[in-house]
Amino acid sequence: MLESEQVRLDARGGKLNAPTAGLAYGFVQANLVILPASDAMDFLVFCQRNPKPCPLLGVSTPGDTGIARLGENLDIATDLPRYRVWKDGELTEECPDVSHLWRDDLVSFALGCSFSFEEALLEQGLELRHITQGCNVPMYRTNVPTQAAGKFHGPLVVSMRPFKPADAIRAIQVTSRFPDVHGAPVHLGDSTLIGIHDLSKPDYGDAVALKEGEMPVFWACGVTPQSVLMASKPKFCITHAPGYMLMTDLKNAELAVL
Amino acid sequence: MLESEQVRLDARGGKLNAPTAGLAYGFVQANLVILPASDAMDFLVFCQRNPKPCPLLGVSTPGDTGIARLGENLDIATDLPRYRVWKDGELTEECPDVSHLWRDDLVSFALGCSFSFEEALLEQGLELRHITQGCNVPMYRTNVPTQAAGKFHGPLVVSMRPFKPADAIRAIQVTSRFPDVHGAPVHLGDSTLIGIHDLSKPDYGDAVALKEGEMPVFWACGVTPQSVLMASKPKFCITHAPGYMLMTDLKNAELAVL
């Protein structure tokens, strides 16, 4: 059995109730958004218009709890260790299973996640400061608007990783190969140009140290869709809980476009 | 006849005595270094150790005035509009032909030039400030040493082009495709980290404006070998005169690695 499938089965059976970072090395983990069909078309268009924060790895048929591309033995309603349930933009519940909430009009969206490109950066010998510091990557709301679609709108959220300039150039090259998991950075250097005025106060995650001679490098972040959902207040929505990702049978290496 | 061959014939016949920028659009122009065989091996190793400033497009057999890869009807000793002759590291002569100085132990090195990647950047719609301003690209000696080989040593020389951060990221992607013509930048952002303390005072070429929100992006520069030759003082050497390049029959697009 693939390691990734084992992770899903552990979550399904209640044996795994922890963040998925570091599990099933080499396999793609995904952000999850589940919406009723009435909102799904707008959200799909939103993803199409904003591929850097919302790179689509897979979309289900309405009512289906599987997405063929992502794995054979995969049940969206049970295979994540923790879910968040949202009503009118408010978080109403966190739970380890959403079978009891399932409806035949629900459409699932699996969106690429930075874990995939971080593996590629680490394999290049690049240091990821938040991993060195043992904390979450710092994330910031920017003043850069996403391209709205229907009710879905809101600012781009970015994650930040500090690098020396030569390493920043290498990181741009490496992540450019992975457009399905946010791809190349959207910004680097002066953070005020995208509306971030204090790097020590991230909106999500934890602050990390910026050392002498380093510059901040910003990638579009998979938290953008969650932020957009909170701002856009669909009647009903399910997402993964932060860090408790959808484990797929795709390999990170498969996502490289060259 | 290829446009590039016509340029060479014009130079050979004395009809062209001007810089080659803008001639034979799409064709590769090269930096030229000619050294006696006694120094050639060290210089070849120097290029191998420093591929970003000294990307080798072709090397001749000793005494030959052709380099097969670069064009059929090509005579290194006559086909550039202007040459520089160096003795013991001192410039002794500029002339439109070096046939009278030819020896059967001379080895010619054709090195990639930024004209090739600038064409690719312009085709992406990126603005090149020195072209907008109608001047030469600014170039700076850095405090970054090259990897020495035999007598050849000296600091890296870089060219600088200012971009907004998103355009800098795009420029890194575009030039990464062209390792044979300097490839990706070597640095961006804070110039003092590579020993450049005043961008308004380039060591070669002309200063260009850095606008609000732009960052300087630095590429390894083909002036590095000339600077190294001046520092290393080989007994005898011939180079192109700055801007009066070797026109080849290679196309810039052919040099893209992907």
Short mmCIF file of C-alpha atoms in Angstrom, two decimals:
data_model
loop_
_atom_site.label_atom_id
_atom_site.label_comp_id
_atom_site.label_asym_id
_atom_site.label_seq_id
_atom_site.Cartn_x
_atom_site.Cartn_y
_atom_site.Cartn_z
CA MET A 1 0.00 0.00 0.00
CA LEU A 2 1.24 3.51 -0.75
CA GLU A 3 2.30 5.48 2.32
CA SER A 4 -0.16 8.17 1.30
CA GLU A 5 -3.05 5.71 1.29
CA GLN A 6 -2.01 4.49 4.75
CA VAL A 7 -2.20 8.09 6.02
CA ARG A 8 -5.73 8.41 4.61
CA LEU A 9 -6.79 5.10 6.16
CA ASP A 10 -5.34 6.15 9.52
CA ALA A 11 -7.32 9.38 9.39
CA ARG A 12 -10.43 7.53 8.26
CA GLY A 13 -10.11 5.04 11.11
CA GLY A 14 -9.55 7.73 13.75
CA LYS A 15 -5.93 6.66 14.35
CA LEU A 16 -4.47 9.92 13.04
CA ASN A 17 -5.50 13.19 14.64
CA ALA A 18 -2.42 15.33 13.98
CA PRO A 19 -1.09 17.70 11.32
CA THR A 20 0.07 15.91 8.17
CA ALA A 21 3.37 17.79 7.65
CA GLY A 22 6.19 15.30 7.32
CA LEU A 23 3.94 12.29 6.68
CA ALA A 24 4.30 10.17 3.50
CA TYR A 25 7.41 11.96 2.24
CA GLY A 26 7.29 12.76 -1.47
CA PHE A 27 3.51 12.68 -1.81
CA VAL A 28 1.43 15.73 -2.66
CA GLN A 29 -0.69 17.20 0.12
CA ALA A 30 -3.55 19.51 -0.83
CA ASN A 31 -5.72 22.28 0.52
CA LEU A 32 -9.42 21.34 0.49
CA VAL A 33 -12.50 23.47 -0.16
CA ILE A 34 -15.99 21.90 -0.34
CA LEU A 35 -18.90 24.02 -1.55
CA PRO A 36 -22.51 23.41 -2.64
CA ALA A 37 -22.99 23.22 -6.41
CA SER A 38 -24.75 26.61 -6.31
CA ASP A 39 -21.44 28.27 -5.36
CA ALA A 40 -19.10 25.81 -7.04
CA MET A 41 -19.11 27.35 -10.51
CA ASP A 42 -18.18 30.78 -9.17
CA PHE A 43 -15.42 29.28 -7.05
CA LEU A 44 -14.11 27.29 -9.99
CA VAL A 45 -13.94 30.48 -12.05
CA PHE A 46 -12.26 32.21 -9.10
CA CYS A 47 -9.56 29.51 -9.11
CA GLN A 48 -9.16 29.81 -12.87
CA ARG A 49 -8.65 33.56 -12.51
CA ASN A 50 -6.23 33.24 -9.57
CA PRO A 51 -4.05 30.23 -10.37
CA LYS A 52 -1.12 31.30 -8.20
CA PRO A 53 -2.99 31.29 -4.85
CA CYS A 54 -5.55 28.70 -6.03
CA PRO A 55 -3.82 26.09 -8.21
CA LEU A 56 -6.41 23.38 -8.88
CA LEU A 57 -5.18 19.81 -8.54
CA GLY A 58 -8.61 18.27 -8.80
CA VAL A 59 -12.37 18.93 -8.73
CA SER A 60 -15.00 16.30 -7.87
CA THR A 61 -18.27 15.53 -9.57
CA PRO A 62 -21.13 16.94 -7.38
CA GLY A 63 -21.89 14.56 -4.53
CA ASP A 64 -18.82 12.35 -5.12
CA THR A 65 -16.40 11.91 -2.25
CA GLY A 66 -13.60 10.81 -4.56
CA ILE A 67 -11.37 12.64 -7.05
CA ALA A 68 -9.92 10.02 -9.40
CA ARG A 69 -6.68 11.87 -10.21
CA LEU A 70 -5.71 12.15 -6.55
CA GLY A 71 -5.95 8.51 -5.46
CA GLU A 72 -8.09 5.39 -5.80
CA ASN A 73 -8.97 4.66 -2.22
CA LEU A 74 -9.80 8.23 -1.27
CA ASP A 75 -12.86 9.52 0.60
CA ILE A 76 -12.92 13.30 0.90
CA ALA A 77 -15.47 13.12 3.74
CA THR A 78 -13.35 10.96 6.06
CA ASP A 79 -9.68 10.96 4.99
CA LEU A 80 -8.46 14.23 6.46
CA PRO A 81 -7.58 14.22 10.16
CA ARG A 82 -9.47 17.43 10.81
CA TYR A 83 -12.04 19.58 9.00
CA ARG A 84 -13.51 23.01 9.49
CA VAL A 85 -17.19 23.72 8.85
CA TRP A 86 -18.24 27.26 7.92
CA LYS A 87 -21.71 28.84 7.83
CA ASP A 88 -22.16 32.35 6.38
CA GLY A 89 -18.40 32.89 6.66
CA GLU A 90 -18.25 31.92 10.35
CA LEU A 91 -16.35 28.90 11.63
CA THR A 92 -18.99 26.73 13.35
CA GLU A 93 -17.27 23.41 13.96
CA GLU A 94 -13.99 21.50 13.79
CA CYS A 95 -14.38 17.74 13.41
CA PRO A 96 -12.45 14.64 12.29
CA ASP A 97 -15.11 13.50 9.77
CA VAL A 98 -17.77 15.26 7.70
CA SER A 99 -19.80 12.22 6.56
CA HIS A 100 -22.72 13.41 8.68
CA LEU A 101 -22.77 16.70 6.76
CA TRP A 102 -22.44 15.19 3.29
CA ARG A 103 -24.90 16.23 0.60
CA ASP A 104 -25.29 15.15 -2.98
CA ASP A 105 -24.69 18.70 -4.24
CA LEU A 106 -21.26 19.16 -2.63
CA VAL A 107 -18.30 19.79 -4.91
CA SER A 108 -14.74 19.29 -3.61
CA PHE A 109 -11.75 21.33 -4.73
CA ALA A 110 -8.20 20.15 -4.04
CA LEU A 111 -5.71 23.01 -4.29
CA GLY A 112 -1.93 22.75 -4.42
CA CYS A 113 0.01 23.47 -1.22
CA SER A 114 3.47 24.86 -0.58
CA PHE A 115 4.64 21.62 1.11
CA SER A 116 5.34 20.33 -2.43
CA PHE A 117 7.68 23.13 -3.47
CA GLU A 118 9.27 23.25 -0.02
CA GLU A 119 10.39 19.66 -0.53
CA ALA A 120 12.02 20.74 -3.81
CA LEU A 121 13.72 23.70 -2.10
CA LEU A 122 15.05 21.52 0.73
CA GLU A 123 16.37 18.99 -1.79
CA GLN A 124 18.37 21.86 -3.33
CA GLY A 125 20.01 22.43 0.04
CA LEU A 126 18.17 25.68 0.65
CA GLU A 127 17.30 26.51 4.25
CA LEU A 128 13.67 27.16 5.10
CA ARG A 129 13.77 29.39 8.14
CA HIS A 130 10.38 28.38 9.57
CA ILE A 131 11.46 24.73 9.46
CA THR A 132 14.79 25.58 11.11
CA GLN A 133 12.87 27.52 13.77
CA GLY A 134 10.29 24.75 14.14
CA CYS A 135 7.30 26.99 13.54
CA ASN A 136 4.68 27.71 10.89
CA VAL A 137 5.55 29.75 7.82
CA PRO A 138 4.61 33.44 8.26
CA MET A 139 1.67 34.53 6.11
CA TYR A 140 0.43 38.04 5.37
CA ARG A 141 -2.65 39.63 3.84
CA THR A 142 -1.46 41.95 1.06
CA ASN A 143 -3.05 44.97 -0.59
CA VAL A 144 -3.05 43.06 -3.89
CA PRO A 145 -6.63 42.16 -4.84
CA THR A 146 -7.48 38.78 -6.33
CA GLN A 147 -9.55 38.70 -9.51
CA ALA A 148 -13.12 38.39 -8.24
CA ALA A 149 -15.62 35.83 -9.56
CA GLY A 150 -19.27 36.05 -8.43
CA LYS A 151 -19.31 36.46 -4.65
CA PHE A 152 -15.69 35.41 -4.27
CA HIS A 153 -13.26 38.25 -3.75
CA GLY A 154 -10.59 39.44 -1.33
CA PRO A 155 -6.91 40.21 -1.02
CA LEU A 156 -4.07 37.89 -1.93
CA VAL A 157 -2.44 36.18 1.05
CA VAL A 158 1.26 35.40 0.72
CA SER A 159 3.73 33.23 2.61
CA MET A 160 7.24 34.55 3.23
CA ARG A 161 10.59 32.78 3.28
CA PRO A 162 13.84 34.76 3.76
CA PHE A 163 16.84 34.05 1.55
CA LYS A 164 20.16 35.56 0.61
CA PRO A 165 19.87 37.07 -2.90
CA ALA A 166 21.66 34.21 -4.70
CA ASP A 167 19.46 31.68 -2.90
CA ALA A 168 16.37 33.77 -3.73
CA ILE A 169 17.30 33.51 -7.42
CA ARG A 170 17.70 29.73 -7.05
CA ALA A 171 14.39 29.48 -5.19
CA ILE A 172 12.66 31.34 -8.05
CA GLN A 173 14.12 28.85 -10.54
CA VAL A 174 13.13 25.82 -8.47
CA THR A 175 9.56 26.91 -7.70
CA SER A 176 8.96 28.06 -11.30
CA ARG A 177 8.97 24.36 -12.16
CA PHE A 178 5.90 23.81 -9.96
CA PRO A 179 3.01 25.99 -11.18
CA ASP A 180 0.47 23.53 -9.71
CA VAL A 181 1.67 24.32 -6.19
CA HIS A 182 1.83 28.15 -6.33
CA GLY A 183 4.81 28.30 -8.71
CA ALA A 184 7.27 31.22 -8.73
CA PRO A 185 7.15 33.93 -6.06
CA VAL A 186 4.85 36.91 -6.61
CA HIS A 187 7.15 39.44 -4.93
CA LEU A 188 10.50 39.87 -3.22
CA GLY A 189 12.33 42.65 -1.43
CA ASP A 190 10.46 45.72 -0.15
CA SER A 191 7.30 44.32 1.47
CA THR A 192 5.60 47.72 1.72
CA LEU A 193 5.09 47.62 -2.05
CA ILE A 194 2.44 44.91 -1.49
CA GLY A 195 1.04 46.46 1.67
CA ILE A 196 2.98 44.56 4.33
CA HIS A 197 4.31 47.09 6.83
CA ASP A 198 5.60 44.87 9.64
CA LEU A 199 7.14 41.50 8.82
CA SER A 200 7.30 40.69 12.54
CA LYS A 201 3.49 40.60 12.69
CA PRO A 202 2.19 37.99 10.27
CA ASP A 203 -1.60 37.65 9.87
CA TYR A 204 -1.28 33.86 10.01
CA GLY A 205 1.52 31.55 11.15
CA ASP A 206 4.61 32.69 13.01
CA ALA A 207 7.21 35.42 12.51
CA VAL A 208 10.67 34.21 11.46
CA ALA A 209 14.05 35.93 11.70
CA LEU A 210 15.37 37.87 8.73
CA LYS A 211 19.16 37.76 8.97
CA GLU A 212 21.70 40.35 7.77
CA GLY A 213 21.88 40.31 3.99
CA GLU A 214 18.67 38.35 3.49
CA MET A 215 15.61 39.48 1.60
CA PRO A 216 12.00 38.38 2.10
CA VAL A 217 10.59 36.31 -0.78
CA PHE A 218 6.80 36.06 -1.09
CA TRP A 219 4.74 33.26 -2.63
CA ALA A 220 1.00 33.23 -3.25
CA CYS A 221 -0.47 31.20 -0.41
CA GLY A 222 -3.16 28.53 -0.11
CA VAL A 223 -4.63 30.46 2.81
CA THR A 224 -5.95 32.93 0.21
CA PRO A 225 -9.04 30.79 -0.56
CA GLN A 226 -9.86 30.44 3.17
CA SER A 227 -9.50 34.19 3.60
CA VAL A 228 -11.69 34.74 0.53
CA LEU A 229 -14.33 32.34 1.90
CA MET A 230 -14.44 34.24 5.18
CA ALA A 231 -14.84 37.54 3.32
CA SER A 232 -17.35 36.20 0.79
CA LYS A 233 -19.53 34.31 3.31
CA PRO A 234 -21.03 31.44 1.35
CA LYS A 235 -23.97 29.83 3.22
CA PHE A 236 -22.14 26.54 3.72
CA CYS A 237 -18.57 25.43 3.24
CA ILE A 238 -16.14 22.80 4.49
CA THR A 239 -12.35 23.15 4.43
CA HIS A 240 -9.39 21.26 5.87
CA ALA A 241 -8.19 22.57 9.25
CA PRO A 242 -4.85 24.43 8.79
CA GLY A 243 -2.04 21.87 8.64
CA TYR A 244 -4.41 18.89 8.43
CA MET A 245 -4.17 18.41 4.70
CA LEU A 246 -5.64 16.09 2.10
CA MET A 247 -3.00 13.41 1.38
CA THR A 248 -2.96 12.35 -2.27
CA ASP A 249 -1.23 9.56 -4.21
CA LEU A 250 0.41 12.09 -6.58
CA LYS A 251 4.14 12.53 -6.13
CA ASN A 252 5.57 16.05 -5.74
CA ALA A 253 8.12 15.24 -8.43
CA GLU A 254 5.29 14.49 -10.90
CA LEU A 255 4.13 18.11 -10.64
CA ALA A 256 7.35 19.51 -12.10
CA VAL A 257 6.59 20.94 -15.54
CA LEU A 258 10.20 20.54 -16.66
CA MET B 1 22.92 34.94 -47.56
CA LEU B 2 22.24 35.11 -43.83
CA GLU B 3 22.08 38.65 -42.45
CA SER B 4 24.79 37.67 -39.98
CA GLU B 5 27.15 36.62 -42.79
CA GLN B 6 26.49 39.94 -44.55
CA VAL B 7 27.53 41.80 -41.40
CA ARG B 8 30.78 39.82 -41.31
CA LEU B 9 31.45 40.46 -44.99
CA ASP B 10 30.79 44.18 -44.51
CA ALA B 11 33.26 44.28 -41.64
CA ARG B 12 35.77 42.22 -43.64
CA GLY B 13 35.45 44.57 -46.62
CA GLY B 14 35.82 47.71 -44.50
CA LYS B 15 32.24 48.81 -45.15
CA LEU B 16 31.22 48.47 -41.50
CA ASN B 17 33.07 50.41 -38.85
CA ALA B 18 30.36 50.79 -36.19
CA PRO B 19 29.08 48.92 -33.12
CA THR B 20 27.11 45.79 -33.98
CA ALA B 21 24.19 46.29 -31.56
CA GLY B 22 20.91 46.05 -33.49
CA LEU B 23 22.45 44.43 -36.58
CA ALA B 24 21.19 41.05 -37.87
CA TYR B 25 18.30 40.78 -35.40
CA GLY B 26 17.96 37.33 -33.84
CA PHE B 27 21.56 36.26 -34.41
CA VAL B 28 24.01 35.60 -31.60
CA GLN B 29 26.79 38.13 -31.10
CA ALA B 30 29.83 37.09 -29.09
CA ASN B 31 32.67 38.49 -27.04
CA LEU B 32 36.06 37.55 -28.49
CA VAL B 33 39.33 36.71 -26.75
CA ILE B 34 42.39 35.56 -28.71
CA LEU B 35 45.42 34.21 -26.84
CA PRO B 36 48.63 32.35 -27.72
CA ALA B 37 48.43 28.59 -27.15
CA SER B 38 50.78 28.99 -24.16
CA ASP B 39 48.04 30.87 -22.29
CA ALA B 40 45.06 29.24 -23.95
CA MET B 41 44.78 26.21 -21.70
CA ASP B 42 44.73 28.33 -18.54
CA PHE B 43 42.12 30.63 -20.06
CA LEU B 44 40.00 27.67 -21.13
CA VAL B 45 40.10 26.33 -17.58
CA PHE B 46 39.27 29.83 -16.32
CA CYS B 47 36.15 29.84 -18.52
CA GLN B 48 35.21 26.35 -17.34
CA ARG B 49 35.47 27.51 -13.72
CA ASN B 50 33.55 30.74 -14.32
CA PRO B 51 30.74 29.84 -16.73
CA LYS B 52 28.45 32.71 -15.74
CA PRO B 53 30.80 35.56 -16.77
CA CYS B 54 32.63 33.43 -19.39
CA PRO B 55 30.11 31.19 -21.16
CA LEU B 56 32.01 29.51 -24.00
CA LEU B 57 30.21 29.41 -27.33
CA GLY B 58 33.21 28.18 -29.28
CA VAL B 59 36.97 27.64 -29.22
CA SER B 60 39.17 27.45 -32.32
CA THR B 61 41.94 25.02 -33.17
CA PRO B 62 45.32 26.82 -32.71
CA GLY B 63 46.08 28.97 -35.75
CA ASP B 64 42.60 28.60 -37.29
CA THR B 65 40.64 31.76 -38.01
CA GLY B 66 37.35 29.88 -38.14
CA ILE B 67 35.12 28.27 -35.51
CA ALA B 68 32.85 25.81 -37.29
CA ARG B 69 29.93 26.02 -34.85
CA LEU B 70 29.63 29.78 -35.26
CA GLY B 71 29.36 30.09 -39.02
CA GLU B 72 30.80 28.77 -42.28
CA ASN B 73 32.10 31.89 -43.90
CA LEU B 74 33.75 33.31 -40.80
CA ASP B 75 37.24 34.75 -40.41
CA ILE B 76 38.03 35.71 -36.84
CA ALA B 77 40.94 37.92 -38.00
CA THR B 78 38.87 40.17 -40.28
CA ASP B 79 35.14 39.87 -39.52
CA LEU B 80 34.79 42.14 -36.49
CA PRO B 81 34.53 45.86 -37.20
CA ARG B 82 37.08 46.72 -34.51
CA TYR B 83 39.67 44.87 -32.42
CA ARG B 84 41.81 45.72 -29.44
CA VAL B 85 45.40 44.50 -29.17
CA TRP B 86 46.92 44.07 -25.71
CA LYS B 87 50.56 43.60 -24.68
CA ASP B 88 51.41 42.79 -21.05
CA GLY B 89 47.91 43.88 -20.03
CA GLU B 90 48.20 47.29 -21.75
CA LEU B 91 46.01 48.32 -24.68
CA THR B 92 48.45 49.04 -27.52
CA GLU B 93 46.26 49.32 -30.60
CA GLU B 94 42.70 49.45 -31.91
CA CYS B 95 42.32 48.30 -35.51
CA PRO B 96 39.71 47.02 -37.98
CA ASP B 97 41.64 43.86 -38.91
CA VAL B 98 44.22 41.68 -37.15
CA SER B 99 45.43 39.61 -40.13
CA HIS B 100 48.83 41.28 -39.90
CA LEU B 101 49.17 40.06 -36.28
CA TRP B 102 48.01 36.51 -36.94
CA ARG B 103 50.17 33.62 -35.71
CA ASP B 104 49.76 29.92 -36.02
CA ASP B 105 49.60 29.49 -32.26
CA LEU B 106 46.63 31.81 -31.65
CA VAL B 107 43.50 30.32 -30.11
CA SER B 108 40.18 32.16 -30.35
CA PHE B 109 37.47 32.06 -27.69
CA ALA B 110 33.92 33.20 -28.46
CA LEU B 111 32.00 33.99 -25.26
CA GLY B 112 28.26 34.58 -24.93
CA CYS B 113 27.03 38.16 -24.64
CA SER B 114 24.02 39.71 -22.94
CA PHE B 115 22.56 40.95 -26.24
CA SER B 116 21.08 37.44 -26.61
CA PHE B 117 19.16 37.42 -23.34
CA GLU B 118 18.19 41.07 -23.73
CA GLU B 119 16.36 40.12 -26.93
CA ALA B 120 14.44 37.47 -24.93
CA LEU B 121 13.61 40.01 -22.18
CA LEU B 122 12.37 42.58 -24.69
CA GLU B 123 10.21 39.95 -26.38
CA GLN B 124 8.57 39.38 -22.98
CA GLY B 125 7.61 43.05 -22.92
CA LEU B 126 10.11 43.89 -20.19
CA GLU B 127 11.66 47.34 -20.31
CA LEU B 128 15.44 47.57 -20.40
CA ARG B 129 16.26 50.94 -18.89
CA HIS B 130 19.57 51.47 -20.72
CA ILE B 131 17.83 50.89 -24.04
CA THR B 132 15.01 53.29 -23.08
CA GLN B 133 17.64 55.84 -22.08
CA GLY B 134 19.69 55.18 -25.22
CA CYS B 135 22.92 54.46 -23.37
CA ASN B 136 25.18 51.54 -22.49
CA VAL B 137 24.22 49.12 -19.73
CA PRO B 138 25.90 50.05 -16.41
CA MET B 139 28.62 47.62 -15.34
CA TYR B 140 30.37 47.33 -11.98
CA ARG B 141 33.41 45.56 -10.59
CA THR B 142 32.25 43.56 -7.55
CA ASN B 143 34.09 42.23 -4.52
CA VAL B 144 33.20 38.70 -5.64
CA PRO B 145 36.35 36.91 -6.84
CA THR B 146 36.31 34.68 -9.90
CA GLN B 147 37.79 31.20 -9.56
CA ALA B 148 41.39 31.66 -10.67
CA ALA B 149 43.14 29.41 -13.21
CA GLY B 150 46.88 29.83 -13.80
CA LYS B 151 47.62 33.53 -14.24
CA PHE B 152 43.96 34.40 -14.81
CA HIS B 153 42.21 35.93 -11.83
CA GLY B 154 40.25 39.00 -10.81
CA PRO B 155 36.87 40.17 -9.59
CA LEU B 156 33.54 39.40 -11.21
CA VAL B 157 32.11 42.26 -13.27
CA VAL B 158 28.32 42.53 -13.39
CA SER B 159 25.82 44.40 -15.53
CA MET B 160 22.76 45.92 -13.86
CA ARG B 161 19.19 46.28 -15.06
CA PRO B 162 16.49 47.75 -12.77
CA PHE B 163 13.09 46.05 -12.52
CA LYS B 164 10.00 46.06 -10.35
CA PRO B 165 10.01 42.91 -8.17
CA ALA B 166 7.46 40.98 -10.27
CA ASP B 167 9.41 41.82 -13.43
CA ALA B 168 12.66 40.83 -11.71
CA ILE B 169 11.14 37.40 -11.02
CA ARG B 170 10.09 37.13 -14.68
CA ALA B 171 13.56 38.25 -15.83
CA ILE B 172 15.13 35.51 -13.68
CA GLN B 173 12.87 32.92 -15.31
CA VAL B 174 13.59 34.15 -18.83
CA THR B 175 17.36 34.41 -18.48
CA SER B 176 17.58 31.05 -16.68
CA ARG B 177 16.76 29.52 -20.07
CA PHE B 178 19.99 30.96 -21.54
CA PRO B 179 23.00 29.64 -19.60
CA ASP B 180 25.24 30.08 -22.67
CA VAL B 181 24.79 33.86 -22.50
CA HIS B 182 25.32 34.48 -18.76
CA GLY B 183 22.07 32.80 -17.65
CA ALA B 184 20.23 33.79 -14.47
CA PRO B 185 21.27 36.84 -12.44
CA VAL B 186 23.98 36.44 -9.80
CA HIS B 187 22.48 38.98 -7.39
CA LEU B 188 19.59 41.35 -6.83
CA GLY B 189 18.61 43.96 -4.27
CA ASP B 190 21.20 45.40 -1.87
CA SER B 191 24.25 46.10 -4.05
CA THR B 192 26.58 46.65 -1.10
CA LEU B 193 26.46 42.89 -0.43
CA ILE B 194 28.60 42.42 -3.56
CA GLY B 195 30.76 45.48 -2.96
CA ILE B 196 28.94 48.05 -5.09
CA HIS B 197 28.52 51.19 -3.00
CA ASP B 198 27.29 53.72 -5.55
CA LEU B 199 25.05 52.60 -8.39
CA SER B 200 25.32 56.05 -9.97
CA LYS B 201 29.01 55.46 -10.66
CA PRO B 202 29.42 52.38 -12.84
CA ASP B 203 32.95 51.20 -13.64
CA TYR B 204 31.98 50.68 -17.29
CA GLY B 205 29.01 51.89 -19.34
CA ASP B 206 26.52 54.49 -18.17
CA ALA B 207 24.42 55.01 -15.05
CA VAL B 208 20.68 54.44 -15.45
CA ALA B 209 17.74 55.65 -13.35
CA LEU B 210 16.36 53.41 -10.62
CA LYS B 211 12.69 54.33 -10.20
CA GLU B 212 10.53 54.14 -7.06
CA GLY B 213 9.74 50.53 -6.24
CA GLU B 214 12.42 49.08 -8.51
CA MET B 215 15.32 46.89 -7.47
CA PRO B 216 18.68 46.48 -9.19
CA VAL B 217 19.21 43.04 -10.78
CA PHE B 218 22.78 41.97 -11.53
CA TRP B 219 24.01 39.58 -14.20
CA ALA B 220 27.54 38.25 -14.66
CA CYS B 221 29.05 40.31 -17.45
CA GLY B 222 31.20 39.56 -20.48
CA VAL B 223 33.46 42.45 -19.49
CA THR B 224 34.79 40.16 -16.74
CA PRO B 225 37.27 38.41 -19.08
CA GLN B 226 38.61 41.77 -20.37
CA SER B 227 39.01 42.96 -16.79
CA VAL B 228 40.74 39.69 -15.92
CA LEU B 229 43.06 40.01 -18.93
CA MET B 230 44.06 43.53 -17.83
CA ALA B 231 44.76 42.27 -14.30
CA SER B 232 46.54 39.09 -15.42
CA LYS B 233 48.70 40.75 -18.10
CA PRO B 234 49.33 38.00 -20.65
CA LYS B 235 52.18 38.90 -23.04
CA PHE B 236 49.88 39.12 -26.05
CA CYS B 237 46.14 39.15 -26.49
CA ILE B 238 43.50 40.36 -28.94
CA THR B 239 39.87 41.10 -28.04
CA HIS B 240 36.89 42.72 -29.73
CA ALA B 241 36.52 46.44 -29.03
CA PRO B 242 33.57 47.01 -26.64
CA GLY B 243 30.34 46.94 -28.64
CA TYR B 244 32.05 45.72 -31.83
CA MET B 245 31.13 42.07 -31.44
CA LEU B 246 31.71 38.85 -33.35
CA MET B 247 28.53 38.19 -35.35
CA THR B 248 27.70 34.47 -35.59
CA ASP B 249 25.20 32.42 -37.59
CA LEU B 250 23.70 30.94 -34.41
CA LYS B 251 20.23 32.18 -33.52
CA ASN B 252 19.56 33.50 -30.01
CA ALA B 253 16.49 31.25 -29.82
CA GLU B 254 18.71 28.19 -30.41
CA LEU B 255 20.55 28.89 -27.16
CA ALA B 256 17.45 28.38 -25.00
CA VAL B 257 17.90 25.19 -23.00
CA LEU B 258 14.14 24.74 -22.62
#
